[in-house]
mmCIF file of C-alpha atoms in Angstrom:
data_model
loop_
_atom_site.group_PDB
_atom_site.id
_atom_site.type_symbol
_atom_site.label_atom_id
_atom_site.label_comp_id
_atom_site.label_asym_id
_atom_site.label_seq_id
_atom_site.Cartn_x
_atom_site.Cartn_y
_atom_site.Cartn_z
ATOM 1 C CA MET A 1 0.012 -0.015 0.030
ATOM 2 C CA ALA A 2 1.299 3.339 -0.981
ATOM 3 C CA PRO A 3 2.136 5.823 1.866
ATOM 4 C CA LEU A 4 -0.480 8.334 2.733
ATOM 5 C CA ALA A 5 -0.054 12.160 2.337
ATOM 6 C CA SER A 6 0.543 14.228 5.460
ATOM 7 C CA ASN A 7 -3.034 15.573 5.479
ATOM 8 C CA LYS A 8 -4.576 12.066 4.922
ATOM 9 C CA VAL A 9 -5.479 9.531 7.637
ATOM 10 C CA ILE A 10 -7.405 6.286 7.968
ATOM 11 C CA CYS A 11 -10.511 5.949 10.043
ATOM 12 C CA LEU A 12 -10.297 3.134 12.558
ATOM 13 C CA VAL A 13 -13.908 2.127 11.961
ATOM 14 C CA ASN A 14 -14.189 1.423 8.310
ATOM 15 C CA GLY A 15 -10.585 1.904 7.120
ATOM 16 C CA ARG A 16 -11.487 4.655 4.675
ATOM 17 C CA ILE A 17 -9.030 7.464 3.958
ATOM 18 C CA HIS A 18 -10.082 11.023 5.065
ATOM 19 C CA ARG A 19 -8.600 14.360 5.482
ATOM 20 C CA VAL A 20 -7.293 15.220 8.933
ATOM 21 C CA SER A 21 -9.973 17.928 9.128
ATOM 22 C CA GLY A 22 -12.649 15.385 8.531
ATOM 23 C CA GLY A 23 -12.282 13.924 12.042
ATOM 24 C CA ASP A 24 -10.189 13.738 15.112
ATOM 25 C CA TYR A 25 -7.714 11.658 17.106
ATOM 26 C CA LEU A 26 -8.963 9.723 20.127
ATOM 27 C CA GLU A 27 -6.708 11.632 22.495
ATOM 28 C CA ASN A 28 -8.581 14.789 21.620
ATOM 29 C CA LEU A 29 -12.015 13.392 22.383
ATOM 30 C CA ASP A 30 -13.871 13.344 25.711
ATOM 31 C CA PRO A 31 -13.079 10.429 28.038
ATOM 32 C CA SER A 32 -16.631 9.153 27.854
ATOM 33 C CA LEU A 33 -16.489 9.030 24.184
ATOM 34 C CA GLN A 34 -13.091 7.358 24.192
ATOM 35 C CA THR A 35 -14.468 4.666 26.519
ATOM 36 C CA VAL A 36 -17.304 3.931 24.156
ATOM 37 C CA ILE A 37 -15.115 3.750 21.161
ATOM 38 C CA LYS A 38 -12.447 1.547 22.852
ATOM 39 C CA ARG A 39 -15.148 -0.774 24.034
ATOM 40 C CA ASP A 40 -16.070 -1.567 20.362
ATOM 41 C CA TYR A 41 -12.522 -1.287 19.101
ATOM 42 C CA PRO A 42 -10.201 -2.482 21.837
ATOM 43 C CA ASP A 43 -7.174 -2.322 19.507
ATOM 44 C CA SER A 44 -7.514 1.401 19.119
ATOM 45 C CA HIS A 45 -5.083 3.776 20.904
ATOM 46 C CA SER A 46 -4.699 7.429 21.621
ATOM 47 C CA HIS A 47 -3.343 8.337 18.077
ATOM 48 C CA SER A 48 -6.193 6.366 16.357
ATOM 49 C CA PHE A 49 -8.152 8.543 13.959
ATOM 50 C CA ILE A 50 -11.990 8.523 13.699
ATOM 51 C CA CYS A 51 -14.013 10.480 11.131
ATOM 52 C CA ASN A 52 -16.793 12.936 12.005
ATOM 53 C CA GLU A 53 -19.522 10.611 10.612
ATOM 54 C CA HIS A 54 -18.629 7.891 13.087
ATOM 55 C CA GLN A 55 -18.083 10.358 15.892
ATOM 56 C CA VAL A 56 -21.753 11.257 15.621
ATOM 57 C CA LYS A 57 -22.802 7.616 15.861
ATOM 58 C CA PHE A 58 -20.677 7.076 19.056
ATOM 59 C CA ARG A 59 -21.869 10.400 20.580
ATOM 60 C CA LEU A 60 -25.417 9.180 20.287
ATOM 61 C CA GLU A 61 -24.470 6.036 22.087
ATOM 62 C CA VAL A 62 -22.871 8.305 24.890
ATOM 63 C CA LEU A 63 -26.127 10.283 25.015
ATOM 64 C CA ASP A 64 -28.217 7.144 25.323
ATOM 65 C CA THR A 65 -26.058 5.888 28.156
ATOM 66 C CA LEU A 66 -26.277 9.196 30.022
ATOM 67 C CA PHE A 67 -30.085 9.187 29.616
ATOM 68 C CA HIS A 68 -30.355 5.686 31.068
ATOM 69 C CA LEU A 69 -28.024 6.539 33.925
ATOM 70 C CA ASP A 70 -29.996 9.674 34.800
ATOM 71 C CA LEU A 71 -33.307 7.708 34.563
ATOM 72 C CA GLN A 72 -31.760 5.037 36.898
ATOM 73 C CA LYS A 73 -30.554 7.565 39.437
ATOM 74 C CA ASN A 74 -34.105 9.200 39.427
ATOM 75 C CA PHE A 75 -35.651 5.835 40.089
ATOM 76 C CA THR A 76 -33.173 5.086 42.865
ATOM 77 C CA VAL A 77 -33.896 8.435 44.562
ATOM 78 C CA ASN A 78 -37.665 8.023 44.170
ATOM 79 C CA ASP A 79 -37.372 4.511 45.698
ATOM 80 C CA ARG A 80 -35.418 5.725 48.630
ATOM 81 C CA LEU A 81 -37.933 8.560 49.182
ATOM 82 C CA ASN A 82 -40.835 6.037 49.164
ATOM 83 C CA GLU A 83 -38.953 3.763 51.496
ATOM 84 C CA GLU A 84 -38.299 6.630 54.050
ATOM 85 C CA LEU A 85 -41.976 7.584 53.964
ATOM 86 C CA GLU A 86 -42.962 4.011 54.478
ATOM 87 C CA LYS A 87 -40.621 3.658 57.416
ATOM 88 C CA ALA A 88 -42.214 6.808 58.861
ATOM 89 C CA ASN A 89 -45.756 5.466 58.328
ATOM 90 C CA PHE A 90 -46.665 5.969 62.000
ATOM 91 C CA GLU A 91 -50.267 5.340 63.040
ATOM 92 C CA ILE A 92 -52.107 8.570 63.788
ATOM 93 C CA HIS A 93 -54.882 8.258 66.354
ATOM 94 C CA ASP A 94 -57.981 10.323 66.625
ATOM 95 C CA VAL A 95 -57.523 11.600 70.201
ATOM 96 C CA GLU A 96 -61.195 12.468 70.730
ATOM 97 C CA GLU A 97 -62.471 9.232 69.406
ATOM 98 C CA GLN A 98 -59.896 7.150 71.506
ATOM 99 C CA LEU A 99 -60.716 9.022 74.752
ATOM 100 C CA GLU A 100 -64.555 8.696 74.122
ATOM 101 C CA ALA A 101 -64.131 4.999 73.641
ATOM 102 C CA GLN A 102 -62.353 4.603 76.965
ATOM 103 C CA GLU A 103 -64.515 7.094 78.844
ATOM 104 C CA THR A 104 -66.402 5.624 81.843
ATOM 105 C CA LEU A 105 -69.755 7.043 83.348
ATOM 106 C CA GLY A 106 -67.910 8.510 86.350
ATOM 107 C CA GLU A 107 -65.418 10.316 84.039
ATOM 108 C CA LYS A 108 -68.340 11.801 82.029
ATOM 109 C CA ALA A 109 -69.921 13.048 85.247
ATOM 110 C CA ALA A 110 -66.630 14.497 86.350
ATOM 111 C CA ASP A 111 -66.278 16.332 83.087
ATOM 112 C CA LYS A 112 -69.790 17.708 83.462
ATOM 113 C CA VAL A 113 -69.327 18.762 87.055
ATOM 114 C CA THR A 114 -65.928 20.400 86.342
ATOM 115 C CA GLU A 115 -67.460 22.194 83.279
ATOM 116 C CA PHE A 116 -70.249 23.471 85.556
ATOM 117 C CA VAL A 117 -68.032 24.362 88.524
ATOM 118 C CA GLY A 118 -65.726 26.360 86.225
ATOM 119 C CA SER A 119 -68.477 28.646 85.057
ATOM 120 C CA TRP A 120 -70.103 31.966 86.046
ATOM 121 C CA ASN A 121 -73.508 30.152 86.533
ATOM 122 C CA PHE A 122 -72.011 28.179 89.464
ATOM 123 C CA ILE A 123 -70.447 31.207 91.014
ATOM 124 C CA LEU A 124 -73.626 33.190 90.921
ATOM 125 C CA ILE A 125 -75.868 30.270 92.187
ATOM 126 C CA TYR A 126 -73.428 29.385 94.902
ATOM 127 C CA THR A 127 -73.064 32.975 95.965
ATOM 128 C CA GLY A 128 -76.907 33.319 96.010
ATOM 129 C CA ILE A 129 -77.355 30.314 98.247
ATOM 130 C CA LEU A 130 -74.844 31.593 100.728
ATOM 131 C CA ILE A 131 -76.410 34.993 100.896
ATOM 132 C CA VAL A 132 -80.002 33.526 101.343
ATOM 133 C CA TRP A 133 -78.692 30.954 103.871
ATOM 134 C CA MET A 134 -77.030 33.707 106.089
ATOM 135 C CA PHE A 135 -79.797 36.149 105.686
ATOM 136 C CA LEU A 136 -82.465 33.613 106.832
ATOM 137 C CA ASN A 137 -80.483 32.331 109.708
ATOM 138 C CA VAL A 138 -79.732 35.961 110.922
ATOM 139 C CA THR A 139 -83.317 37.365 110.517
ATOM 140 C CA GLY A 140 -85.346 34.242 111.209
ATOM 141 C CA LEU A 141 -87.863 35.242 108.404
ATOM 142 C CA PHE A 142 -88.337 31.513 107.498
ATOM 143 C CA PHE A 143 -91.163 30.748 109.966
ATOM 144 C CA GLY A 144 -88.802 31.923 112.699
ATOM 145 C CA LEU A 145 -86.373 29.129 112.222
ATOM 146 C CA GLN A 146 -82.725 29.701 112.715
ATOM 147 C CA TRP A 147 -81.196 26.286 112.018
ATOM 148 C CA ASP A 148 -77.636 27.646 111.642
ATOM 149 C CA LYS A 149 -77.006 30.657 113.846
ATOM 150 C CA TYR A 150 -74.003 32.796 113.547
ATOM 151 C CA PRO A 151 -70.980 31.815 113.135
ATOM 152 C CA PHE A 152 -72.791 29.434 110.625
ATOM 153 C CA ILE A 153 -71.029 26.166 111.675
ATOM 154 C CA LEU A 154 -73.352 24.083 109.447
ATOM 155 C CA LEU A 155 -72.717 26.397 106.542
ATOM 156 C CA ASN A 156 -68.939 25.947 107.079
ATOM 157 C CA LEU A 157 -69.434 22.178 107.190
ATOM 158 C CA PHE A 158 -71.384 22.345 103.991
ATOM 159 C CA LEU A 159 -68.696 24.421 102.269
ATOM 160 C CA SER A 160 -65.999 22.093 103.349
ATOM 161 C CA VAL A 161 -67.867 19.050 102.079
ATOM 162 C CA THR A 162 -68.557 20.739 98.799
ATOM 163 C CA ALA A 163 -64.864 21.690 98.417
ATOM 164 C CA ALA A 164 -63.831 18.109 99.449
ATOM 165 C CA MET A 165 -66.109 16.639 96.834
ATOM 166 C CA GLN A 166 -65.105 19.092 94.100
ATOM 167 C CA ALA A 167 -61.389 18.524 94.459
ATOM 168 C CA PRO A 168 -61.333 14.831 93.263
ATOM 169 C CA LEU A 169 -63.796 15.522 90.505
ATOM 170 C CA ILE A 170 -61.603 18.384 89.233
ATOM 171 C CA MET A 171 -58.479 16.141 89.543
ATOM 172 C CA MET A 172 -60.412 13.456 87.474
ATOM 173 C CA SER A 173 -61.142 15.959 84.754
ATOM 174 C CA GLN A 174 -57.517 17.222 84.765
ATOM 175 C CA ASN A 175 -56.295 13.622 84.455
ATOM 176 C CA ARG A 176 -58.438 13.239 81.390
ATOM 177 C CA ALA A 177 -57.136 16.530 79.951
ATOM 178 C CA ALA A 178 -53.592 15.375 80.676
ATOM 179 C CA ASP A 179 -54.304 12.050 78.751
ATOM 180 C CA HIS A 180 -55.704 14.202 75.924
ATOM 181 C CA ASP A 181 -52.652 16.443 75.850
ATOM 182 C CA ARG A 182 -50.349 13.262 76.037
ATOM 183 C CA LEU A 183 -51.980 11.658 73.062
ATOM 184 C CA THR A 184 -52.057 14.818 71.109
ATOM 185 C CA ALA A 185 -48.344 15.415 71.829
ATOM 186 C CA LYS A 186 -47.483 11.808 70.695
ATOM 187 C CA ASN A 187 -49.461 12.398 67.489
ATOM 188 C CA ASP A 188 -47.565 15.681 66.988
ATOM 189 C CA PHE A 189 -44.279 13.970 67.576
ATOM 190 C CA GLN A 190 -44.912 11.159 65.178
ATOM 191 C CA THR A 191 -46.186 13.674 62.592
ATOM 192 C CA ASN A 192 -43.047 15.720 63.042
ATOM 193 C CA ILE A 193 -40.778 12.732 62.590
ATOM 194 C CA LYS A 194 -42.635 11.743 59.419
ATOM 195 C CA SER A 195 -42.342 15.229 58.085
ATOM 196 C CA GLU A 196 -38.697 15.448 59.043
ATOM 197 C CA LYS A 197 -37.924 12.280 57.204
ATOM 198 C CA GLY A 198 -39.988 13.323 54.199
ATOM 199 C CA VAL A 199 -38.292 16.674 53.994
ATOM 200 C CA ALA A 200 -34.846 15.051 54.266
ATOM 201 C CA ALA A 201 -35.677 12.665 51.348
ATOM 202 C CA LEU A 202 -37.002 15.695 49.347
ATOM 203 C CA HIS A 203 -33.780 17.587 50.056
ATOM 204 C CA GLU A 204 -31.860 14.654 48.805
ATOM 205 C CA LYS A 205 -33.867 14.472 45.631
ATOM 206 C CA LEU A 206 -33.495 18.190 45.158
ATOM 207 C CA ASP A 207 -29.720 17.917 45.639
ATOM 208 C CA HIS A 208 -29.657 15.142 43.013
ATOM 209 C CA LEU A 209 -31.721 17.406 40.601
ATOM 210 C CA MET A 210 -29.508 20.261 41.252
ATOM 211 C CA MET A 211 -26.097 18.564 41.148
ATOM 212 C CA ASP A 212 -26.049 15.307 39.249
ATOM 213 C CA ASP A 213 -28.873 16.237 36.748
ATOM 214 C CA GLN A 214 -27.424 19.697 36.078
ATOM 215 C CA THR A 215 -23.909 18.120 35.469
ATOM 216 C CA SER A 216 -25.384 15.569 33.179
ATOM 217 C CA ASN A 217 -27.421 18.139 31.288
ATOM 218 C CA MET A 218 -24.333 20.203 30.755
ATOM 219 C CA GLN A 219 -22.433 17.223 29.585
ATOM 220 C CA ILE A 220 -25.342 16.296 27.198
ATOM 221 C CA GLN A 221 -25.485 19.864 25.859
ATOM 222 C CA LYS A 222 -21.742 19.734 25.222
ATOM 223 C CA ILE A 223 -22.032 16.484 23.349
ATOM 224 C CA GLN A 224 -24.985 17.858 21.378
ATOM 225 C CA THR A 225 -22.959 20.875 20.465
ATOM 226 C CA GLU A 226 -19.962 18.728 19.352
ATOM 227 C CA MET A 227 -22.467 16.592 17.284
ATOM 228 C CA LEU A 228 -23.802 19.690 15.606
ATOM 229 C CA GLY A 229 -20.265 20.686 14.767
ATOM 230 C CA ASP A 230 -19.503 17.355 13.327
ATOM 231 C CA ILE A 231 -22.686 17.373 11.261
ATOM 232 C CA GLN A 232 -21.749 20.908 10.006
ATOM 233 C CA ILE A 233 -18.388 19.683 9.097
ATOM 234 C CA LEU A 234 -19.900 16.729 7.221
ATOM 235 C CA LEU A 235 -22.271 19.085 5.338
ATOM 236 C CA ASN A 236 -19.440 21.256 4.414
ATOM 237 C CA GLU A 237 -17.556 18.303 3.099
ATOM 238 C CA VAL A 238 -20.619 17.199 1.078
ATOM 239 C CA TYR A 239 -20.857 20.778 -0.273
ATOM 240 C CA GLN A 240 -17.235 20.805 -1.191
ATOM 241 C CA GLN A 241 -17.529 17.451 -2.861
ATOM 242 C CA ASN A 242 -20.487 18.739 -4.853
ATOM 243 C CA GLN A 243 -18.534 21.851 -5.751
ATOM 244 C CA ASP A 244 -15.648 19.497 -6.937
ATOM 245 C CA ILE A 245 -18.047 17.434 -8.962
ATOM 246 C CA ARG A 246 -19.647 20.524 -10.571
ATOM 247 C CA GLU A 247 -16.174 21.793 -11.555
ATOM 248 C CA ARG A 248 -15.310 18.426 -13.005
ATOM 249 C CA LEU A 249 -18.539 18.358 -14.938
ATOM 250 C CA ASP A 250 -17.803 21.830 -16.227
ATOM 251 C CA ASP A 251 -14.412 20.726 -17.307
ATOM 252 C CA VAL A 252 -15.876 17.630 -18.971
ATOM 253 C CA GLU A 253 -18.461 19.836 -20.763
ATOM 254 C CA ASP A 254 -15.822 22.070 -21.922
ATOM 255 C CA GLN A 255 -13.789 19.165 -23.302
ATOM 256 C CA LEU A 256 -16.912 17.821 -25.055
ATOM 257 C CA ASP A 257 -17.460 21.199 -26.689
ATOM 258 C CA ASP A 258 -13.856 21.241 -27.794
ATOM 259 C CA PHE A 259 -14.153 17.805 -29.059
ATOM 260 C CA GLU A 260 -17.374 18.597 -30.989
ATOM 261 C CA GLU A 261 -15.693 21.733 -32.502
ATOM 262 C CA THR A 262 -12.728 19.570 -33.600
ATOM 263 C CA LEU A 263 -15.060 17.014 -35.062
ATOM 264 C CA ASP A 264 -16.907 19.841 -36.960
ATOM 265 C CA ASN A 265 -13.553 21.180 -38.393
ATOM 266 C CA ILE A 266 -12.604 17.717 -39.445
ATOM 267 C CA GLU A 267 -15.931 17.264 -41.327
ATOM 268 C CA GLU A 268 -15.481 20.613 -42.946
ATOM 269 C CA ASN A 269 -11.913 19.775 -44.043
ATOM 270 C CA THR A 270 -13.171 16.464 -45.421
ATOM 271 C CA ASP A 271 -15.879 18.175 -47.369
ATOM 272 C CA ASP A 272 -13.357 20.635 -48.906
ATOM 273 C CA GLU A 273 -11.049 17.853 -50.023
ATOM 274 C CA GLU A 274 -13.869 15.943 -51.653
ATOM 275 C CA GLU A 275 -14.953 19.146 -53.555
ATOM 276 C CA LEU A 276 -11.263 19.747 -54.577
ATOM 277 C CA ALA A 277 -10.904 16.278 -55.778
ATOM 278 C CA ALA A 278 -14.152 16.561 -57.884
ATOM 279 C CA VAL A 279 -12.860 19.770 -59.567
ATOM 280 C CA ASN A 280 -9.624 18.211 -60.436
ATOM 281 C CA GLU A 281 -11.292 15.225 -61.912
ATOM 282 C CA ASN A 282 -13.422 17.560 -64.072
ATOM 283 C CA ILE A 283 -10.483 19.323 -65.276
ATOM 284 C CA VAL A 284 -8.702 16.279 -66.300
ATOM 285 C CA HIS A 285 -11.631 15.112 -68.370
#
């Protein structure tokens, strides 16, 4: 095989001869593109040449690989997010419903008594009873009876008994309120844990979108730009080849015109010789 010119190289894919400007050496390509080429052509080296046409093909393979890797990463992040949310799937109870299901008759009565005692109606009624009690026992207007004279010892006993009875009822109601607060706090705690895990998983997904996907998108844009450059070079080569073919066709047409003109001259000369021969023959006769 004859040695190649300095501006001619052989493509490692199909062995065709190309100009150096019609492609590039492997050492000048991206590492990802080199990896794909060396996978299909393990005998290639850094000084191997590949034309623009086949570079487009391998860049498409790199793009396809990047798309699949990004898709796999997204699936992995989504699976991790769903897994975290499933782990944090705590059972949230309806506090009111749970307390009502466990509520006894005594607890209901304690709640009602506490609700009444802690109102203005109880204060007004109780105050009214005390005033009427003391007034009747001081004045004796109720049929002259004074069943609890001053200093109202029976009234003090009544007040003491009432206070003694109210205290445990209020404590029972407070215990139920404490149970309500405890269950509510437990639900809030579990909800906060679930929200925290969900937010952490969402942050991880956002970080993946901002870092990994952004890097991949930039790499994809770079590859696409290089592909457009290769395609533009191929189009320029095709255009140049068309121009060369047109110039050759023009040269062939010019040669054909010259050839036709030469044929016409030959025919004219042949006709003149025939006429001259006929005149000489007439003269002889």
